[in-house]
Every structure is written in C-alpha cells, then in structure tokens.
PDB file of C-alpha atoms in Angstrom:
ATOM      1  CA  UNK V   1      60.949  -5.491   5.612  1.00 55.00           C
ATOM      2  CA  UNK V   2      57.150  -5.159   5.565  1.00 60.00           C
ATOM      3  CA  UNK V   3      55.155  -8.124   6.832  1.00 62.00           C
ATOM      4  CA  UNK V   4      53.200  -9.864   4.093  1.00 58.00           C
ATOM      5  CA  UNK V   5      49.483 -10.194   4.793  1.00 58.00           C
ATOM      6  CA  UNK V   6      48.365 -13.737   4.045  1.00 61.00           C
ATOM      7  CA  UNK V   7      44.640 -12.973   4.263  1.00 69.00           C
ATOM      8  CA  UNK V   8      43.652  -9.545   2.990  1.00 74.00           C
ATOM      9  CA  UNK V   9      40.379  -9.667   4.971  1.00 75.00           C
ATOM     10  CA  UNK V  10      41.942 -10.160   8.409  1.00 75.00           C
ATOM     11  CA  UNK V  11      39.793 -11.972  10.981  1.00 78.00           C
ATOM     12  CA  UNK V  12      36.842 -13.565   9.242  1.00 77.00           C
ATOM     13  CA  UNK V  13      33.228 -13.646  10.415  1.00 85.00           C
ATOM     14  CA  UNK V  14      32.151 -17.058  11.717  1.00 88.00           C
ATOM     15  CA  UNK V  15      29.264 -18.746  13.488  1.00 89.00           C
ATOM     16  CA  UNK V  16      30.296 -17.214  16.821  1.00 89.00           C
ATOM     17  CA  UNK V  17      29.657 -13.735  15.384  1.00 89.00           C
ATOM     18  CA  UNK V  18      26.029 -14.336  14.350  1.00 92.00           C
ATOM     19  CA  UNK V  19      22.865 -13.382  16.224  1.00 93.00           C
ATOM     20  CA  UNK V  20      19.515 -14.693  15.021  1.00 93.00           C
ATOM     21  CA  UNK V  21      16.277 -13.034  16.091  1.00 93.00           C
ATOM     22  CA  UNK V  22      13.119 -15.079  15.687  1.00 89.00           C
ATOM     23  CA  UNK V  23       9.655 -14.106  16.919  1.00 88.00           C
ATOM     24  CA  UNK V  24      11.021 -11.042  18.740  1.00 88.00           C
ATOM     25  CA  UNK V  25      13.858 -12.694  20.669  1.00 88.00           C
ATOM     26  CA  UNK V  26      17.452 -13.727  20.109  1.00 93.00           C
ATOM     27  CA  UNK V  27      17.609 -17.483  19.598  1.00 93.00           C
ATOM     28  CA  UNK V  28      20.243 -19.460  21.471  1.00 93.00           C
ATOM     29  CA  UNK V  29      19.130 -23.000  20.642  1.00 94.00           C
ATOM     30  CA  UNK V  30      20.023 -22.901  16.969  1.00 95.00           C
ATOM     31  CA  UNK V  31      22.617 -25.013  15.205  1.00 95.00           C
ATOM     32  CA  UNK V  32      22.153 -23.903  11.605  1.00 96.00           C
ATOM     33  CA  UNK V  33      20.427 -21.315   9.452  1.00 97.00           C
ATOM     34  CA  UNK V  34      20.319 -21.365   5.667  1.00 98.00           C
ATOM     35  CA  UNK V  35      18.582 -18.849   3.433  1.00 98.00           C
ATOM     36  CA  UNK V  36      18.836 -17.837  -0.191  1.00 98.00           C
ATOM     37  CA  UNK V  37      17.011 -16.259  -3.047  1.00 98.00           C
ATOM     38  CA  UNK V  38      17.065 -16.896  -6.755  1.00 98.00           C
ATOM     39  CA  UNK V  39      15.734 -15.386  -9.937  1.00 98.00           C
ATOM     40  CA  UNK V  40      15.270 -17.797 -12.801  1.00 96.00           C
ATOM     41  CA  UNK V  41      16.993 -16.435 -15.895  1.00 97.00           C
ATOM     42  CA  UNK V  42      17.566 -17.917 -19.319  1.00 97.00           C
ATOM     43  CA  UNK V  43      18.723 -16.849 -22.728  1.00 97.00           C
ATOM     44  CA  UNK V  44      16.082 -15.918 -25.323  1.00 97.00           C
ATOM     45  CA  UNK V  45      16.611 -17.070 -28.885  1.00 96.00           C
ATOM     46  CA  UNK V  46      15.424 -15.693 -32.195  1.00 96.00           C
ATOM     47  CA  UNK V  47      16.536 -16.173 -35.768  1.00 95.00           C
ATOM     48  CA  UNK V  48      20.127 -17.232 -35.016  1.00 91.00           C
ATOM     49  CA  UNK V  49      21.987 -19.720 -32.848  1.00 95.00           C
ATOM     50  CA  UNK V  50      23.108 -16.973 -30.478  1.00 96.00           C
ATOM     51  CA  UNK V  51      20.864 -15.486 -27.808  1.00 97.00           C
ATOM     52  CA  UNK V  52      19.143 -12.258 -28.746  1.00 97.00           C
ATOM     53  CA  UNK V  53      18.309 -11.349 -25.172  1.00 97.00           C
ATOM     54  CA  UNK V  54      17.706 -12.678 -21.713  1.00 97.00           C
ATOM     55  CA  UNK V  55      14.436 -13.583 -19.994  1.00 97.00           C
ATOM     56  CA  UNK V  56      13.909 -13.047 -16.287  1.00 97.00           C
ATOM     57  CA  UNK V  57      11.259 -15.160 -14.614  1.00 97.00           C
ATOM     58  CA  UNK V  58      10.006 -15.625 -11.054  1.00 97.00           C
ATOM     59  CA  UNK V  59      11.819 -14.774  -7.842  1.00 98.00           C
ATOM     60  CA  UNK V  60      11.965 -17.420  -5.092  1.00 98.00           C
ATOM     61  CA  UNK V  61      13.380 -17.382  -1.553  1.00 98.00           C
ATOM     62  CA  UNK V  62      13.986 -20.246   0.890  1.00 98.00           C
ATOM     63  CA  UNK V  63      14.927 -20.538   4.552  1.00 98.00           C
ATOM     64  CA  UNK V  64      15.626 -23.416   6.927  1.00 98.00           C
ATOM     65  CA  UNK V  65      16.711 -23.727  10.556  1.00 97.00           C
ATOM     66  CA  UNK V  66      18.130 -26.486  12.716  1.00 97.00           C
ATOM     67  CA  UNK V  67      16.822 -26.000  16.266  1.00 97.00           C
ATOM     68  CA  UNK V  68      17.533 -27.849  19.488  1.00 96.00           C
ATOM     69  CA  UNK V  69      14.431 -29.394  21.076  1.00 95.00           C
ATOM     70  CA  UNK V  70      14.745 -27.026  24.073  1.00 95.00           C
ATOM     71  CA  UNK V  71      14.365 -24.031  21.740  1.00 95.00           C
ATOM     72  CA  UNK V  72      11.364 -25.603  20.029  1.00 94.00           C
ATOM     73  CA  UNK V  73       9.702 -26.274  23.399  1.00 93.00           C
ATOM     74  CA  UNK V  74      10.310 -22.641  24.405  1.00 93.00           C
ATOM     75  CA  UNK V  75       8.608 -21.473  21.208  1.00 92.00           C
ATOM     76  CA  UNK V  76       5.710 -23.897  21.703  1.00 92.00           C
ATOM     77  CA  UNK V  77       5.260 -22.833  25.357  1.00 90.00           C
ATOM     78  CA  UNK V  78       4.726 -19.268  24.144  1.00 89.00           C
ATOM     79  CA  UNK V  79       1.791 -20.409  21.993  1.00 91.00           C
ATOM     80  CA  UNK V  80      -1.772 -21.060  23.134  1.00 92.00           C
ATOM     81  CA  UNK V  81      -2.318 -24.659  24.217  1.00 93.00           C
ATOM     82  CA  UNK V  82      -2.938 -26.934  21.238  1.00 92.00           C
ATOM     83  CA  UNK V  83      -1.506 -24.530  18.671  1.00 94.00           C
ATOM     84  CA  UNK V  84       1.191 -25.856  16.351  1.00 94.00           C
ATOM     85  CA  UNK V  85       4.271 -23.941  15.280  1.00 95.00           C
ATOM     86  CA  UNK V  86       2.863 -24.110  11.745  1.00 97.00           C
ATOM     87  CA  UNK V  87      -0.025 -21.936  13.015  1.00 96.00           C
ATOM     88  CA  UNK V  88       2.250 -19.008  13.961  1.00 95.00           C
ATOM     89  CA  UNK V  89       1.467 -15.884  11.943  1.00 95.00           C
ATOM     90  CA  UNK V  90       4.096 -14.772   9.414  1.00 97.00           C
ATOM     91  CA  UNK V  91       7.225 -13.337  11.056  1.00 95.00           C
ATOM     92  CA  UNK V  92      10.628 -12.030   9.995  1.00 96.00           C
ATOM     93  CA  UNK V  93      13.925 -13.763  10.742  1.00 96.00           C
ATOM     94  CA  UNK V  94      16.732 -11.272  11.338  1.00 96.00           C
ATOM     95  CA  UNK V  95      20.331 -12.452  11.066  1.00 96.00           C
ATOM     96  CA  UNK V  96      23.046 -10.088  12.330  1.00 96.00           C
ATOM     97  CA  UNK V  97      26.712 -10.615  11.581  1.00 94.00           C
ATOM     98  CA  UNK V  98      29.196  -8.808  13.817  1.00 92.00           C
ATOM     99  CA  UNK V  99      32.088  -7.795  11.596  1.00 87.00           C
ATOM    100  CA  UNK V 100      35.662  -7.701  12.916  1.00 83.00           C
ATOM    101  CA  UNK V 101      35.596  -3.888  13.136  1.00 83.00           C
ATOM    102  CA  UNK V 102      32.512  -4.070  15.408  1.00 86.00           C
ATOM    103  CA  UNK V 103      29.972  -2.964  12.824  1.00 91.00           C
ATOM    104  CA  UNK V 104      26.883  -5.068  12.117  1.00 93.00           C
ATOM    105  CA  UNK V 105      25.736  -6.522   8.810  1.00 94.00           C
ATOM    106  CA  UNK V 106      22.077  -7.532   8.866  1.00 97.00           C
ATOM    107  CA  UNK V 107      19.858  -9.647   6.608  1.00 97.00           C
ATOM    108  CA  UNK V 108      16.103 -10.007   7.008  1.00 97.00           C
ATOM    109  CA  UNK V 109      14.117 -13.005   5.749  1.00 98.00           C
ATOM    110  CA  UNK V 110      10.573 -11.725   5.351  1.00 98.00           C
ATOM    111  CA  UNK V 111       7.165 -13.218   6.106  1.00 98.00           C
ATOM    112  CA  UNK V 112       8.335 -16.633   7.327  1.00 97.00           C
ATOM    113  CA  UNK V 113       6.110 -19.489   8.437  1.00 97.00           C
ATOM    114  CA  UNK V 114       7.064 -22.950   9.684  1.00 97.00           C
ATOM    115  CA  UNK V 115       5.963 -25.697   7.305  1.00 98.00           C
ATOM    116  CA  UNK V 116       6.886 -28.751   9.389  1.00 97.00           C
ATOM    117  CA  UNK V 117       7.277 -30.029  12.945  1.00 95.00           C
ATOM    118  CA  UNK V 118       8.862 -33.372  13.749  1.00 94.00           C
ATOM    119  CA  UNK V 119      11.273 -35.180  16.067  1.00 92.00           C
ATOM    120  CA  UNK V 120      13.851 -37.845  15.406  1.00 92.00           C
ATOM    121  CA  UNK V 121      15.957 -39.289  18.210  1.00 94.00           C
ATOM    122  CA  UNK V 122      18.498 -42.073  17.874  1.00 94.00           C
ATOM    123  CA  UNK V 123      20.268 -44.170  20.457  1.00 95.00           C
ATOM    124  CA  UNK V 124      23.460 -42.419  21.501  1.00 94.00           C
ATOM    125  CA  UNK V 125      22.264 -38.904  20.598  1.00 94.00           C
ATOM    126  CA  UNK V 126      23.474 -36.327  23.104  1.00 95.00           C
ATOM    127  CA  UNK V 127      20.958 -33.760  21.923  1.00 95.00           C
ATOM    128  CA  UNK V 128      17.834 -33.571  19.789  1.00 96.00           C
ATOM    129  CA  UNK V 129      18.080 -31.309  16.749  1.00 96.00           C
ATOM    130  CA  UNK V 130      15.373 -30.921  14.116  1.00 96.00           C
ATOM    131  CA  UNK V 131      15.524 -29.180  10.757  1.00 97.00           C
ATOM    132  CA  UNK V 132      12.620 -26.840  10.049  1.00 97.00           C
ATOM    133  CA  UNK V 133      11.690 -25.550   6.626  1.00 97.00           C
ATOM    134  CA  UNK V 134      10.215 -22.059   6.466  1.00 98.00           C
ATOM    135  CA  UNK V 135       8.198 -20.619   3.635  1.00 98.00           C
ATOM    136  CA  UNK V 136       9.121 -16.968   3.105  1.00 98.00           C
ATOM    137  CA  UNK V 137       8.337 -14.184   0.679  1.00 98.00           C
ATOM    138  CA  UNK V 138      11.764 -12.629   0.109  1.00 98.00           C
ATOM    139  CA  UNK V 139      15.184 -11.848   1.543  1.00 98.00           C
ATOM    140  CA  UNK V 140      16.345  -8.324   2.241  1.00 98.00           C
ATOM    141  CA  UNK V 141      20.146  -8.305   2.101  1.00 98.00           C
ATOM    142  CA  UNK V 142      22.241  -5.791   4.049  1.00 95.00           C
ATOM    143  CA  UNK V 143      19.402  -3.912   5.753  1.00 95.00           C
ATOM    144  CA  UNK V 144      19.502  -1.497   8.657  1.00 77.00           C
TER     145      UNK V 144
END
C-alpha cells in the first residue's frame, strides 16, 4: 500500500531558512521582516450598473524590520559620528529563502531608507527590539 502524503509540499520554508542582507552584510540581529507591494485597482462604470472596465492606479511598496539593539548599534558604528540611520543613502534589502531542495529564492526590496529611530525598554525585558519603517521604491520578486 502506498503511503499517503499529508502535505504535498514536503518540508516547508520557515524563519530558520531565511538570510537577510542589509547594507552589504548578512544581518543576524533581526527578529522580523515584512514587505509588500500593492497596485490600487477599481472597477470603472459607464452607462450600466455593471463595470465596463477596470482602472489601475498607483503602485506602492512598504517594508519594515524589527532589529535587536545590538544590530542597530553595529549599523550606527559603521556611520560617521553624529550621523543618524535616517541619513543612510538608499540601499537594497535582499531576502533569500533556502528551499528544501537547496535552491534559493530571492526577493529584493529596492531603494530603502530608514524613516525612524527609537528605543523602548520595559522592566523585565530580556532584549531590546525596535521596529523600523523603511521607505522603498519597489519590490522585485523572485530575482537572481
């Protein structure tokens, strides 16, 4: 009797299979990355109640990171004294996913810049993690 496969995809890709490259180096002090892109679309109406076509409007991309304070300090130490992370020139964020068969899937978030820098620490915290919002121009999905 053949064994039934419960999950047709086999071993799934998880957090432990992701590498993030930021400012030319692989980042270890990261807890979260989120990025997306959208195109605003809506139905166009004419003489009837039903749409006669579809309008496509602006494209928008977003990106955010949660970084440990040690990673942020490493980034800031690489900058000239007095420079803020918001002053860093636009850079790409490359996210590589190692697939179960060993191949790599790669996305590139283009022309990113930090928009904020802050700290929040509470009693009992075992680590300091801050969420950073990046402005970006676009996302390239599945690039080489």
